PDB file of C-alpha atoms in Angstrom:
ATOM      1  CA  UNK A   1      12.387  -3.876 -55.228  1.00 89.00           C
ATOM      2  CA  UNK A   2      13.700  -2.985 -58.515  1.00 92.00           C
ATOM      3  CA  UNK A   3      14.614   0.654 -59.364  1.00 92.00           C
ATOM      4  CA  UNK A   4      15.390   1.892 -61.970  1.00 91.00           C
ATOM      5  CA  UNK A   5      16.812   5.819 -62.302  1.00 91.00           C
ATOM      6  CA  UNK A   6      17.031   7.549 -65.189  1.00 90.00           C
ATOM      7  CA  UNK A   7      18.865   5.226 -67.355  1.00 92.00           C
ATOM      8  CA  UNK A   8      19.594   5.519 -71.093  1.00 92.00           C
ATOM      9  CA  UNK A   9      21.411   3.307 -73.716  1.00 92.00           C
ATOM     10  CA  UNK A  10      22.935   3.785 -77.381  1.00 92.00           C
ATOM     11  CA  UNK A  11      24.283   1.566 -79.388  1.00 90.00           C
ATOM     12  CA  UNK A  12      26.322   3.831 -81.894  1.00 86.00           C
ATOM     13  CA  UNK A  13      23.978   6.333 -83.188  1.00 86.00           C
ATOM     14  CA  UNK A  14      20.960   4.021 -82.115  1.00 85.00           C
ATOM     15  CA  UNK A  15      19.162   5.184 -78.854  1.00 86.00           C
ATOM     16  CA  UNK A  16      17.944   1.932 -77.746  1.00 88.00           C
ATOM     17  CA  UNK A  17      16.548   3.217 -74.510  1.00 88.00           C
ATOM     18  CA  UNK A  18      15.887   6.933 -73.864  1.00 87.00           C
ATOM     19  CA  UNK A  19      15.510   8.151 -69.976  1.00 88.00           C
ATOM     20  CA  UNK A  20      13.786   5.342 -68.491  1.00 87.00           C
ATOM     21  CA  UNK A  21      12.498   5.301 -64.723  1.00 88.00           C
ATOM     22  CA  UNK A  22      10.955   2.286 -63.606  1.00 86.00           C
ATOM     23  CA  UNK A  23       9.689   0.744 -60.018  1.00 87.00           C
ATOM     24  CA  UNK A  24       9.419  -2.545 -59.723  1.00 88.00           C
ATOM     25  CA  UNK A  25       7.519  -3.974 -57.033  1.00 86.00           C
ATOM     26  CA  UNK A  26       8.473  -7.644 -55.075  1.00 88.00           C
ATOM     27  CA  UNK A  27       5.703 -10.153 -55.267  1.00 86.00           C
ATOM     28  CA  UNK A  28       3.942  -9.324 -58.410  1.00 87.00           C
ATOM     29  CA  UNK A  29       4.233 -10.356 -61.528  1.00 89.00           C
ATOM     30  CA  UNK A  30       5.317  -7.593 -64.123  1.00 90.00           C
ATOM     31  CA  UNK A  31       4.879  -7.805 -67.973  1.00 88.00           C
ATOM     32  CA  UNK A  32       6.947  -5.622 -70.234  1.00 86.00           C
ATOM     33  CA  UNK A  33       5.341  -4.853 -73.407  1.00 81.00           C
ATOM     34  CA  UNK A  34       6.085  -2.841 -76.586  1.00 74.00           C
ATOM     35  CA  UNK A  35       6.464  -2.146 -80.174  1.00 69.00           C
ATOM     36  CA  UNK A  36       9.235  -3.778 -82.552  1.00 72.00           C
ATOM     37  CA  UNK A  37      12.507  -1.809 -81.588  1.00 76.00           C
ATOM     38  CA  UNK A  38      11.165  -0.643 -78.405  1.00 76.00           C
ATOM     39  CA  UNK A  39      13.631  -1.558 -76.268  1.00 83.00           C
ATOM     40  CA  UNK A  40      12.750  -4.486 -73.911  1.00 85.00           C
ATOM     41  CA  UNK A  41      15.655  -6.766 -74.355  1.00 86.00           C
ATOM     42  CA  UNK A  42      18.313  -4.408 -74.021  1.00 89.00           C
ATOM     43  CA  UNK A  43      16.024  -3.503 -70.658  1.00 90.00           C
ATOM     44  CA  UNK A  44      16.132  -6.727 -69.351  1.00 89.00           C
ATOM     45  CA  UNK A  45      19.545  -7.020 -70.053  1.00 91.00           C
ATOM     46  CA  UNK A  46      20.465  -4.068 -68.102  1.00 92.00           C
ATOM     47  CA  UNK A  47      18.260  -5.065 -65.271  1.00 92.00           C
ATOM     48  CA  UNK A  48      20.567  -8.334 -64.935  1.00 90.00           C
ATOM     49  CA  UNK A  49      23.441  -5.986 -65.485  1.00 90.00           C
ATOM     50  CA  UNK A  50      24.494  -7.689 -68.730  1.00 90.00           C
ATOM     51  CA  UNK A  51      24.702  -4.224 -69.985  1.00 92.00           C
ATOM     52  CA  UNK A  52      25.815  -1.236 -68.487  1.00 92.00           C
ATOM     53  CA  UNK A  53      23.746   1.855 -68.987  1.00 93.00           C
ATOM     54  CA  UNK A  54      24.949   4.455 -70.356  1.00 93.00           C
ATOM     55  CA  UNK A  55      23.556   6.984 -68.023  1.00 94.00           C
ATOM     56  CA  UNK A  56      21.134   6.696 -65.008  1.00 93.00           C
ATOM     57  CA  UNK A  57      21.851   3.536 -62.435  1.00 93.00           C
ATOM     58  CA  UNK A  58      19.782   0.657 -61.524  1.00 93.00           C
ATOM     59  CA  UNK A  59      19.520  -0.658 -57.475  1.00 94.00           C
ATOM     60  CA  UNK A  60      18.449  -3.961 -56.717  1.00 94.00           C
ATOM     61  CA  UNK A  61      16.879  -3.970 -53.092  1.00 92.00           C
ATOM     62  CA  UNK A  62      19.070  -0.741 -52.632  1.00 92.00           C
ATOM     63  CA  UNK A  63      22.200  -2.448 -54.545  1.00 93.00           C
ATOM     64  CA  UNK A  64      23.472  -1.487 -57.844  1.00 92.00           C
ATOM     65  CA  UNK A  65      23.611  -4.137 -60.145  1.00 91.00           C
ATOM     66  CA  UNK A  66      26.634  -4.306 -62.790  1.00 91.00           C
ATOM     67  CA  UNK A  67      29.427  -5.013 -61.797  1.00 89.00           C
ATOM     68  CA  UNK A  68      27.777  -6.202 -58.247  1.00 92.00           C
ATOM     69  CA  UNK A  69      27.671 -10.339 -57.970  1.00 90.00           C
ATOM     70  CA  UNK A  70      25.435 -10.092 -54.741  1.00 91.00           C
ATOM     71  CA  UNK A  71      22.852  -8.085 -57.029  1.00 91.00           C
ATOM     72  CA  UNK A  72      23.235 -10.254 -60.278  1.00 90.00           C
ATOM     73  CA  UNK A  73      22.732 -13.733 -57.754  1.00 90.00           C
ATOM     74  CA  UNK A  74      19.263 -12.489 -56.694  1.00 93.00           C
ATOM     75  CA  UNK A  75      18.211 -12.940 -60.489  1.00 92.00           C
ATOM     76  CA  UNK A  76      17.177 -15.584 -63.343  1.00 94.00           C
ATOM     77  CA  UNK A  77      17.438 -14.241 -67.057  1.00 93.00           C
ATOM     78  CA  UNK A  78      15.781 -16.214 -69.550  1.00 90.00           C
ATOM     79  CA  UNK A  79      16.601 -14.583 -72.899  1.00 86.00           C
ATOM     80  CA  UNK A  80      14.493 -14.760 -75.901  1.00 81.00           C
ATOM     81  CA  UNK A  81      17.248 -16.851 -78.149  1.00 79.00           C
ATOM     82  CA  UNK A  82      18.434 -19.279 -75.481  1.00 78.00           C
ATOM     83  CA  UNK A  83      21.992 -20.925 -75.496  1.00 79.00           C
ATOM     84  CA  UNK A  84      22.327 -24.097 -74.744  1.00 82.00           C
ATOM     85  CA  UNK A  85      25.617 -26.354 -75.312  1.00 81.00           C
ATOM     86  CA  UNK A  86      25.764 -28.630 -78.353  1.00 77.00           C
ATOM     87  CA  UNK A  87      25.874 -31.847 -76.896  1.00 87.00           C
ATOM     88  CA  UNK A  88      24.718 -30.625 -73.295  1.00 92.00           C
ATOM     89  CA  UNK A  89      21.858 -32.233 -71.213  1.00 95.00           C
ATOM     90  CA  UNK A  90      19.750 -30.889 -69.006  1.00 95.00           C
ATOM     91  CA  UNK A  91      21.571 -32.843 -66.187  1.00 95.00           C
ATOM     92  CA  UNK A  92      24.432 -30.850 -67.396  1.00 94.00           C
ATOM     93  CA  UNK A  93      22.576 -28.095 -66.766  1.00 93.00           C
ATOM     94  CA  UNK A  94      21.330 -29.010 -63.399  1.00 94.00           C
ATOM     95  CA  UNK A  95      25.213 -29.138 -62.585  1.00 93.00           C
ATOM     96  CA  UNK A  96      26.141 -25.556 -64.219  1.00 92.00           C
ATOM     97  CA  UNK A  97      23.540 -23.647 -62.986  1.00 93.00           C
ATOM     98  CA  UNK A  98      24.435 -25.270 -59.035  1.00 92.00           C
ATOM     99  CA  UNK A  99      27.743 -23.384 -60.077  1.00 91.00           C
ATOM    100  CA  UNK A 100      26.300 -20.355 -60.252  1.00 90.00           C
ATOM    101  CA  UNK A 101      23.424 -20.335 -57.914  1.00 92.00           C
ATOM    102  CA  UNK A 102      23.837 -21.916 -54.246  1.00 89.00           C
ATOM    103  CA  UNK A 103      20.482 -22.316 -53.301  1.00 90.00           C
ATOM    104  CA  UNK A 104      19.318 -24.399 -57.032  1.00 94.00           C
ATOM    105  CA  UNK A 105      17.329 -26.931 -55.543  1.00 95.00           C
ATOM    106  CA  UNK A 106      18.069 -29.923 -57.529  1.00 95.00           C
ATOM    107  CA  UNK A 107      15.453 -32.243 -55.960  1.00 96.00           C
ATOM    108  CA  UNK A 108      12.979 -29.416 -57.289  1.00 95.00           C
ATOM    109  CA  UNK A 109      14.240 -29.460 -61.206  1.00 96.00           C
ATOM    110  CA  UNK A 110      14.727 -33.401 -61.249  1.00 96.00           C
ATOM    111  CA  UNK A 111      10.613 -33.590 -59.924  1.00 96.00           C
ATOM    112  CA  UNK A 112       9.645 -30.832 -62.209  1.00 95.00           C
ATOM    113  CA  UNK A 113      11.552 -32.430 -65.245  1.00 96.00           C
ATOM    114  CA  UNK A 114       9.616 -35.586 -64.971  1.00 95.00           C
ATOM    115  CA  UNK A 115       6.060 -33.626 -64.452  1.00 93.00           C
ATOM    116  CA  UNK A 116       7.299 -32.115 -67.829  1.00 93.00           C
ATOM    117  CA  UNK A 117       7.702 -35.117 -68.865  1.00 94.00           C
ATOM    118  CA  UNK A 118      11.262 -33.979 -70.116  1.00 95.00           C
ATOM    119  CA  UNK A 119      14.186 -36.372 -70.170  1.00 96.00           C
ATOM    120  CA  UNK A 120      17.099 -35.801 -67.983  1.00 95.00           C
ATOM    121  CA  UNK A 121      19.791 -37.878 -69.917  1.00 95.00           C
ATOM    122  CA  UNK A 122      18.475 -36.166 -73.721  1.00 95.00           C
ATOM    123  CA  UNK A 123      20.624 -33.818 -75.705  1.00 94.00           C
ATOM    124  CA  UNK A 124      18.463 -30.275 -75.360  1.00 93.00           C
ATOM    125  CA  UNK A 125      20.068 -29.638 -79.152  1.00 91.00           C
ATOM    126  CA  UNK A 126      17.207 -32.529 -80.194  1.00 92.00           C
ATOM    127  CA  UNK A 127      14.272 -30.788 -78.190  1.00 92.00           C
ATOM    128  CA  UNK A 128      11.617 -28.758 -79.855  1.00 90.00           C
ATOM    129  CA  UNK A 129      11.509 -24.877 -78.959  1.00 87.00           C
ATOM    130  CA  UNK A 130       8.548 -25.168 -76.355  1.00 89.00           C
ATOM    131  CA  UNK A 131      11.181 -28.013 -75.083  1.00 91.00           C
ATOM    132  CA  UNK A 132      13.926 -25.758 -74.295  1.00 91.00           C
ATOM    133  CA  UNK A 133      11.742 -23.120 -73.214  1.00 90.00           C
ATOM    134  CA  UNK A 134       9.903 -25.072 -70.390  1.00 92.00           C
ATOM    135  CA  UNK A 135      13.659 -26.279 -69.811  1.00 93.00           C
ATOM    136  CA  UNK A 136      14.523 -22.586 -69.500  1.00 93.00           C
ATOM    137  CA  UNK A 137      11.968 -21.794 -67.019  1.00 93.00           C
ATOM    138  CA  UNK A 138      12.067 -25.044 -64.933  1.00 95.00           C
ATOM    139  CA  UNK A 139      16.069 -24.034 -64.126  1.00 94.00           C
ATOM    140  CA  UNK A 140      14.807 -20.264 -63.592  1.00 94.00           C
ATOM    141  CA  UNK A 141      12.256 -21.361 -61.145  1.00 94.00           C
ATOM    142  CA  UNK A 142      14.796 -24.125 -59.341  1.00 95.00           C
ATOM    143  CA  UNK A 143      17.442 -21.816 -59.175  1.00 94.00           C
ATOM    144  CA  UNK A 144      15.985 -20.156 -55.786  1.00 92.00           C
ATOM    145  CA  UNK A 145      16.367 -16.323 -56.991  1.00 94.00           C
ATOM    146  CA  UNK A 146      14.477 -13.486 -55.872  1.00 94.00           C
ATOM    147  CA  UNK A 147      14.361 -12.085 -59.227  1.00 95.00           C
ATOM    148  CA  UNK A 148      13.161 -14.185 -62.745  1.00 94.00           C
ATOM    149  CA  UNK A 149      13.460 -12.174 -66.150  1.00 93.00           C
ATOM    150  CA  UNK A 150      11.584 -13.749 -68.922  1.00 91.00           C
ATOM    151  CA  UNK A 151      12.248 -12.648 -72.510  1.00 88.00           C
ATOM    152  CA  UNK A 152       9.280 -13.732 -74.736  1.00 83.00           C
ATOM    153  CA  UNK A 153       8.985 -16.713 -72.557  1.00 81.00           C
ATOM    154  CA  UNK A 154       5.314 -18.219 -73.654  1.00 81.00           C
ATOM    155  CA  UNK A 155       6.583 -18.108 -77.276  1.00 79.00           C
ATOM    156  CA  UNK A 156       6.690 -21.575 -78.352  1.00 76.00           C
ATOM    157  CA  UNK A 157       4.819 -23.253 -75.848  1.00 82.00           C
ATOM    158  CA  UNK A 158       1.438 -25.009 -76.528  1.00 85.00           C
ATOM    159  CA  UNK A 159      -1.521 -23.273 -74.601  1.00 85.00           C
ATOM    160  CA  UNK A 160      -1.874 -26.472 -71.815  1.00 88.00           C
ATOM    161  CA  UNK A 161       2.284 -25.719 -71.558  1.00 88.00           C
ATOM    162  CA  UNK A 162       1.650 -21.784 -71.198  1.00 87.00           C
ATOM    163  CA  UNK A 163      -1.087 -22.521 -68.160  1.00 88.00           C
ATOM    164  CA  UNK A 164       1.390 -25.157 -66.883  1.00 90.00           C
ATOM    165  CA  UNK A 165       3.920 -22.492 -66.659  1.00 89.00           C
ATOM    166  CA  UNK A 166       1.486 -19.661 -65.405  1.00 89.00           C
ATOM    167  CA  UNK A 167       0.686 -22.096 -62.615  1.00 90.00           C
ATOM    168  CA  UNK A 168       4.552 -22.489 -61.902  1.00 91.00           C
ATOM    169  CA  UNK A 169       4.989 -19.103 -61.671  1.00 90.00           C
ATOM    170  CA  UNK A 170       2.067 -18.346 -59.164  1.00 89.00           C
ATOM    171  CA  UNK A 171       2.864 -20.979 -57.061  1.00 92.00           C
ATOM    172  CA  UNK A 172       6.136 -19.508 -56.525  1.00 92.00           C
ATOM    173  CA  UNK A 173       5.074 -16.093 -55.581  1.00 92.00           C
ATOM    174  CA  UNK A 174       2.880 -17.352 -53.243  1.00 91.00           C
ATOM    175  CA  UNK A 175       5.169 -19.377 -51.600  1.00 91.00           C
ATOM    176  CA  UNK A 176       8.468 -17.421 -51.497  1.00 90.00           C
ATOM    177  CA  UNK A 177       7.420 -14.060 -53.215  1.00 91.00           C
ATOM    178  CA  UNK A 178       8.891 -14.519 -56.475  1.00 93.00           C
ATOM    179  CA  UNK A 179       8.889 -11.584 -58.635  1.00 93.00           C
ATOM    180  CA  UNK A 180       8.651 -12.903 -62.411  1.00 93.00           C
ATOM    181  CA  UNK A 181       9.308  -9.450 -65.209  1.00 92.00           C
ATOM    182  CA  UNK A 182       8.158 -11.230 -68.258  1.00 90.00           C
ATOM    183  CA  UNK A 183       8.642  -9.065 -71.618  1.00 88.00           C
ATOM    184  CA  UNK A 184       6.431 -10.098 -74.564  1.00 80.00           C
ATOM    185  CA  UNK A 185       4.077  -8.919 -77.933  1.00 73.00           C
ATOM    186  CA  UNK A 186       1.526 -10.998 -76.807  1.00 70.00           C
ATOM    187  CA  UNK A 187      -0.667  -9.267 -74.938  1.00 73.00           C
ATOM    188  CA  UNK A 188      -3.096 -11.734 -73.986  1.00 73.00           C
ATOM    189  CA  UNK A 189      -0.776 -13.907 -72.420  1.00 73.00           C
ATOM    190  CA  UNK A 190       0.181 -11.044 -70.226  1.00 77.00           C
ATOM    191  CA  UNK A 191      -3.426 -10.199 -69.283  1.00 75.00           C
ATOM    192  CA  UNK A 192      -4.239 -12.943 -67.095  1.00 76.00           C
ATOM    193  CA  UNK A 193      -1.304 -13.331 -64.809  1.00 81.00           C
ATOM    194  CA  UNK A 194       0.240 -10.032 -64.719  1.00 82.00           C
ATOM    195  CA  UNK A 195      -0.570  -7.117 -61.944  1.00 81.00           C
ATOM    196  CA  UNK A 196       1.773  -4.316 -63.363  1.00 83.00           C
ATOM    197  CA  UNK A 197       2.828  -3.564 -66.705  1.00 83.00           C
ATOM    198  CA  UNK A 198       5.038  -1.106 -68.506  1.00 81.00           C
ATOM    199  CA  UNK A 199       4.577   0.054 -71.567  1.00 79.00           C
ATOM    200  CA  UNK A 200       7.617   0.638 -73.658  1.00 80.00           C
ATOM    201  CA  UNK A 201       7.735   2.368 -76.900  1.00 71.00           C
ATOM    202  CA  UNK A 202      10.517   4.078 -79.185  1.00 72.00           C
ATOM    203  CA  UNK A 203      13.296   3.504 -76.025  1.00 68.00           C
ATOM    204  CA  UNK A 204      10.768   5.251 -73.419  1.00 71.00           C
ATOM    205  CA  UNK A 205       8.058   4.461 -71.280  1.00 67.00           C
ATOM    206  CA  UNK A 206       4.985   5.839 -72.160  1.00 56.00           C
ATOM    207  CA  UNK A 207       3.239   4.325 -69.006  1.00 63.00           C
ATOM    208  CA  UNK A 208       3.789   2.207 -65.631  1.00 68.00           C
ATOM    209  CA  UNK A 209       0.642   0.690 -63.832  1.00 69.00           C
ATOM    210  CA  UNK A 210      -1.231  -1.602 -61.967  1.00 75.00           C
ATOM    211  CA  UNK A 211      -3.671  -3.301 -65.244  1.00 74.00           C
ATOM    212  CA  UNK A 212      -7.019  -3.300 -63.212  1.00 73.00           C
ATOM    213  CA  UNK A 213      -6.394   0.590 -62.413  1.00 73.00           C
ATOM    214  CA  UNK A 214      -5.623   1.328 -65.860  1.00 72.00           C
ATOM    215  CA  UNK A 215      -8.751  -0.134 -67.281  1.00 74.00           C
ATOM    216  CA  UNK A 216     -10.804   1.498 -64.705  1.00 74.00           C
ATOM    217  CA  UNK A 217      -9.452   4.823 -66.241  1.00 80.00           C
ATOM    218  CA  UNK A 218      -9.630   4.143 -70.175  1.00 84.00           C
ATOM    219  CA  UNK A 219     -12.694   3.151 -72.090  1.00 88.00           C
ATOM    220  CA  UNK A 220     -14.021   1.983 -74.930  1.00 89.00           C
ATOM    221  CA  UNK A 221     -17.523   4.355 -76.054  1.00 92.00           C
ATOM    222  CA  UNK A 222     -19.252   3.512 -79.269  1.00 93.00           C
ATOM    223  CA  UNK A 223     -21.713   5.939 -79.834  1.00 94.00           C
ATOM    224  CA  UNK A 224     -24.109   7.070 -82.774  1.00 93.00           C
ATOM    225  CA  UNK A 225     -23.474  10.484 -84.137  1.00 91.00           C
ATOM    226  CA  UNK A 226     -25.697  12.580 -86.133  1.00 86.00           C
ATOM    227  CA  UNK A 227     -24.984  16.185 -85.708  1.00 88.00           C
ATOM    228  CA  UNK A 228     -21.558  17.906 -86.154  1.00 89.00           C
ATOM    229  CA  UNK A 229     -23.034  20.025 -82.867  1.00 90.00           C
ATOM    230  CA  UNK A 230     -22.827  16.335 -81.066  1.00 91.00           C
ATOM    231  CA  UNK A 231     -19.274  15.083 -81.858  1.00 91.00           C
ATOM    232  CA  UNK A 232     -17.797  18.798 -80.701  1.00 91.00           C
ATOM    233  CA  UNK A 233     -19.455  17.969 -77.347  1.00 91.00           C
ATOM    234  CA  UNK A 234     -18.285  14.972 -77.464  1.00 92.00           C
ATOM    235  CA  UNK A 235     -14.377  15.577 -78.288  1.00 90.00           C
ATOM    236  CA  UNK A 236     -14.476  18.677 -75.873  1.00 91.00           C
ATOM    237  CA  UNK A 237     -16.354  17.133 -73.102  1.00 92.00           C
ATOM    238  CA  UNK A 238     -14.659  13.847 -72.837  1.00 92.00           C
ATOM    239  CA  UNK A 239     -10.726  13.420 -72.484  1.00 89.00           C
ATOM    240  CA  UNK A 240     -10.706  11.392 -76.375  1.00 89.00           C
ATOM    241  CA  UNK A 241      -7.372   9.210 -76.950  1.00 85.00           C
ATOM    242  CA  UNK A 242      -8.811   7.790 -80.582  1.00 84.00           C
ATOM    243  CA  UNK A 243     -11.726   8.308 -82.600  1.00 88.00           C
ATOM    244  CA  UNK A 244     -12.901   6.289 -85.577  1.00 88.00           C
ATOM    245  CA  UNK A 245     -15.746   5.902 -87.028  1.00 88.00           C
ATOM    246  CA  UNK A 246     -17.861   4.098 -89.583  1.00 91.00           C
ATOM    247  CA  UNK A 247     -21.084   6.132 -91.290  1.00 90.00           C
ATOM    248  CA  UNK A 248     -22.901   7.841 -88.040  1.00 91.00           C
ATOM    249  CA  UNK A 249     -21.305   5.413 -85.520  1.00 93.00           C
ATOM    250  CA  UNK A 250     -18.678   6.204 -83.722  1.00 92.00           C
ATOM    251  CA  UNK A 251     -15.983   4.383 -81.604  1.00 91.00           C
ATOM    252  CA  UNK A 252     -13.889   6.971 -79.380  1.00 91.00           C
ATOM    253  CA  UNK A 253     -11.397   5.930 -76.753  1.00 89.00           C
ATOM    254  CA  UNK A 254     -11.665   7.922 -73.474  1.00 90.00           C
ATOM    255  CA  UNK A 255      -9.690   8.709 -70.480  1.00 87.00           C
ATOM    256  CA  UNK A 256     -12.145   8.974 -67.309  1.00 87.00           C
ATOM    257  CA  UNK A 257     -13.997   6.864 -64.415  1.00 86.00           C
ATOM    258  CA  UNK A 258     -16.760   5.046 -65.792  1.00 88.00           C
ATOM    259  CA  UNK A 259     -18.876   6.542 -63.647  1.00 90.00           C
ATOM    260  CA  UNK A 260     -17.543  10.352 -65.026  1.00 91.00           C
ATOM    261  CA  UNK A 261     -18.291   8.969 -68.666  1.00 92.00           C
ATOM    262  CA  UNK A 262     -21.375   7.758 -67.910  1.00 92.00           C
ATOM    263  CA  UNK A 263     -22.516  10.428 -66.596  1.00 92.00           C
ATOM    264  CA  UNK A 264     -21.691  12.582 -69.370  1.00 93.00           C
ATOM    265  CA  UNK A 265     -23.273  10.321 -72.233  1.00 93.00           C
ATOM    266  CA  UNK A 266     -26.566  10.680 -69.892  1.00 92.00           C
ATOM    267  CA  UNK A 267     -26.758  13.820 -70.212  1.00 92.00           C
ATOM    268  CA  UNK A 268     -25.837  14.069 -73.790  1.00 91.00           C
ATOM    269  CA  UNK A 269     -28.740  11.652 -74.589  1.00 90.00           C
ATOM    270  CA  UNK A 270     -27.205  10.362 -77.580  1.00 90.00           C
ATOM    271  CA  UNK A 271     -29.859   7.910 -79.818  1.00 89.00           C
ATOM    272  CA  UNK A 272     -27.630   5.325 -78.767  1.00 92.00           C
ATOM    273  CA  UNK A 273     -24.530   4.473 -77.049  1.00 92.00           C
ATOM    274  CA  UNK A 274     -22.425   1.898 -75.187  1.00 92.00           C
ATOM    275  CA  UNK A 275     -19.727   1.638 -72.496  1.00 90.00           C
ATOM    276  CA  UNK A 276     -16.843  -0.993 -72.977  1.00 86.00           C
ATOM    277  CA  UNK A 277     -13.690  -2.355 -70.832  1.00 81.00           C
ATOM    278  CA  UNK A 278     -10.336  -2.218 -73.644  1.00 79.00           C
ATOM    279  CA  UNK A 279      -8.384  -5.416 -73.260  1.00 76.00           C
ATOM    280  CA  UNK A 280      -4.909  -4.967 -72.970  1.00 74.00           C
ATOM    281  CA  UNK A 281      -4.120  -5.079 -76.611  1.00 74.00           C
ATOM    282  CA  UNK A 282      -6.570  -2.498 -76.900  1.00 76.00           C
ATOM    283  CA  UNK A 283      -4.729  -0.146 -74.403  1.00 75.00           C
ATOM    284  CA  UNK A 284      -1.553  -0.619 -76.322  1.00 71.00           C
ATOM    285  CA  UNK A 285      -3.248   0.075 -79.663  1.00 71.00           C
ATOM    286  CA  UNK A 286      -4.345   3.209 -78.423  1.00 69.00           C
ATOM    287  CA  UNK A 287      -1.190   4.802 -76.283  1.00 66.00           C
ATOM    288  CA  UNK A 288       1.204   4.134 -78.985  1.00 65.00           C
ATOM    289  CA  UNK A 289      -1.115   5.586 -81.536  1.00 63.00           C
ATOM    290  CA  UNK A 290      -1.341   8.698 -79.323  1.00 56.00           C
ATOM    291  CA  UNK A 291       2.513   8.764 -79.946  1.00 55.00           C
ATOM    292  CA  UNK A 292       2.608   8.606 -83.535  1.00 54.00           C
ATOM    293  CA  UNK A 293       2.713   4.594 -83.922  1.00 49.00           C
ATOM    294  CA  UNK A 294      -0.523   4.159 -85.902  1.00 49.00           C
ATOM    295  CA  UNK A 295      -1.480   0.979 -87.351  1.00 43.00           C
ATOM    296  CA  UNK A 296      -3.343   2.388 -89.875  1.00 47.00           C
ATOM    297  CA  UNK A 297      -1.042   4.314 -90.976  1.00 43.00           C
ATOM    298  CA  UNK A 298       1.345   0.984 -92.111  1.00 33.00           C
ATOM    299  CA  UNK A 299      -1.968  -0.383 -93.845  1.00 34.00           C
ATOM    300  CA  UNK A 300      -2.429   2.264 -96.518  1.00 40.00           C
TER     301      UNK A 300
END
């Protein structure tokens, strides 16, 4: 498990992360997501204890992690701007990374490289971007950690490359419990093969959950509205996140059970009205709009 306590991070007079606490659970994948500037990379880069936080402390299975080899060798960073050297191949890679991590399994990466169809002997400074990113996660998953960090890690790849990788990355938690933290904008990617998700925004977390939970709890209603007596009931009655609307139709964001909604709107008897799961762009959209980040506001 991955906790994190408390922790907090400036660069100069730039708060890059602001009192985070975090839990991080083994076996499940868990996506990071947030607004520009929020703060995931300099995360992630404290979780591998790149960076040393300026308050708070991060354990890894109990274990701090800067300044702690044991800690650091249970994980796999795969930054968003990878480094790769000039004239390096991914053979060469194959032997740096055994440098580093005792249990790479260099049968593994050779087999995988070929499935890739990726060529051993090439110079990675003449692959594409999706290239060096299936490169990048091919040594992450080889290298036998615990632990695999993914910065933006489907950007670039083609969408039969982003379900090859998906597939990767299931396989391994089902057979050794791997426990991929992927960090990305795009949500959808994130939908289908992550279980937990944080949400960061402005250095903080403005939520930490299991996804199916959270869209049991947040809905989408769309409702026709006709009398100002109505839409009081309605914003009093109901726990509202957003509301919008367009003419006498209205589409309100709620907190709630389905069932505690529905239930509600039945006895309302509105002239019409629906109930609707938020996907988890949707989710975003609204919690960091309930924290002043309003898209609508940068349209005007």
């Amino acid at each position: 498990m991955i906790e994190v306590k408390n922790i907090s991070k400036s660069f100069e007079d730039i708060k890059a992360i602001d009192n985070i606490t975090a839990h991080i659970e083994e076996g499940h994948v868990f996506g990071l997501i947030g607004t520009n500037g929020a703060g995931k990379s300099t995360f992630m880069r404290m979780l591998t204890g790149v960076l040393k936080p300026d308050a708070g402390e991060i354990l890894i299975d109990g274990e701090p992690v800067f300044d702690n080899p044991a800690s650091k060798g249970k994980m796999f960073y795969i930054s968003d701007n990878q480094f790769f050297f000039s004239s390096g191949t991914p053979k060469d890679m194959i032997k740096l990374y055994k440098t580093y991590y005792p249990g790479f399994d260099e049968e593994k990466c050779r087999d995988l490289l070929k499935r890739f169809d990726l060529n051993i002997d090439r110079k990675v400074n003449t692959f594409s971007k999706g290239m060096k990113k299936q490169l990048s996660v091919i040594c992450g998953i080889c290298a036998g950690t615990k632990y695999l960090l993914c910065d933006e890690t489907f950007d670039g790849l083609d969408p039969v490359m982003r379900q090859a990788v998906k597939a990767l990355f299931v396989k391994e938690i089902d057979e050794r419990g791997l426990t991929p933290i992927i960090a990305s904008h795009n949500l959808r990617e994130l939908e289908d093969i992550c279980e937990y998700v944080g949400l960061l925004h402005k250095g903080g977390i403005l939520l930490e959950k299991d996804i199916d939970q959270m869209k049991l709890s947040i809905h989408k209603l769309q409702v026709v509205v006709k009398e100002e007596e109505m839409l009081l009931k309605l914003k009093t009655g109901l726990e509202v996140v957003t509301c919008d609307n367009r003419g006498s139709l209205y589409t309100i964001t709620v907190r709630g059970t389905r069932e505690q909604v529905t239930s509600f709107m039945e006895a309302l008897d509105p002239v019409f009205y629906e109930l609707l799961p938020l996907s988890l762009e949707e989710i975003f959209i609204s919690e960091t709009e309930v924290k002043g980040y309003d898209i609508k506001s940068l349209l005007d």
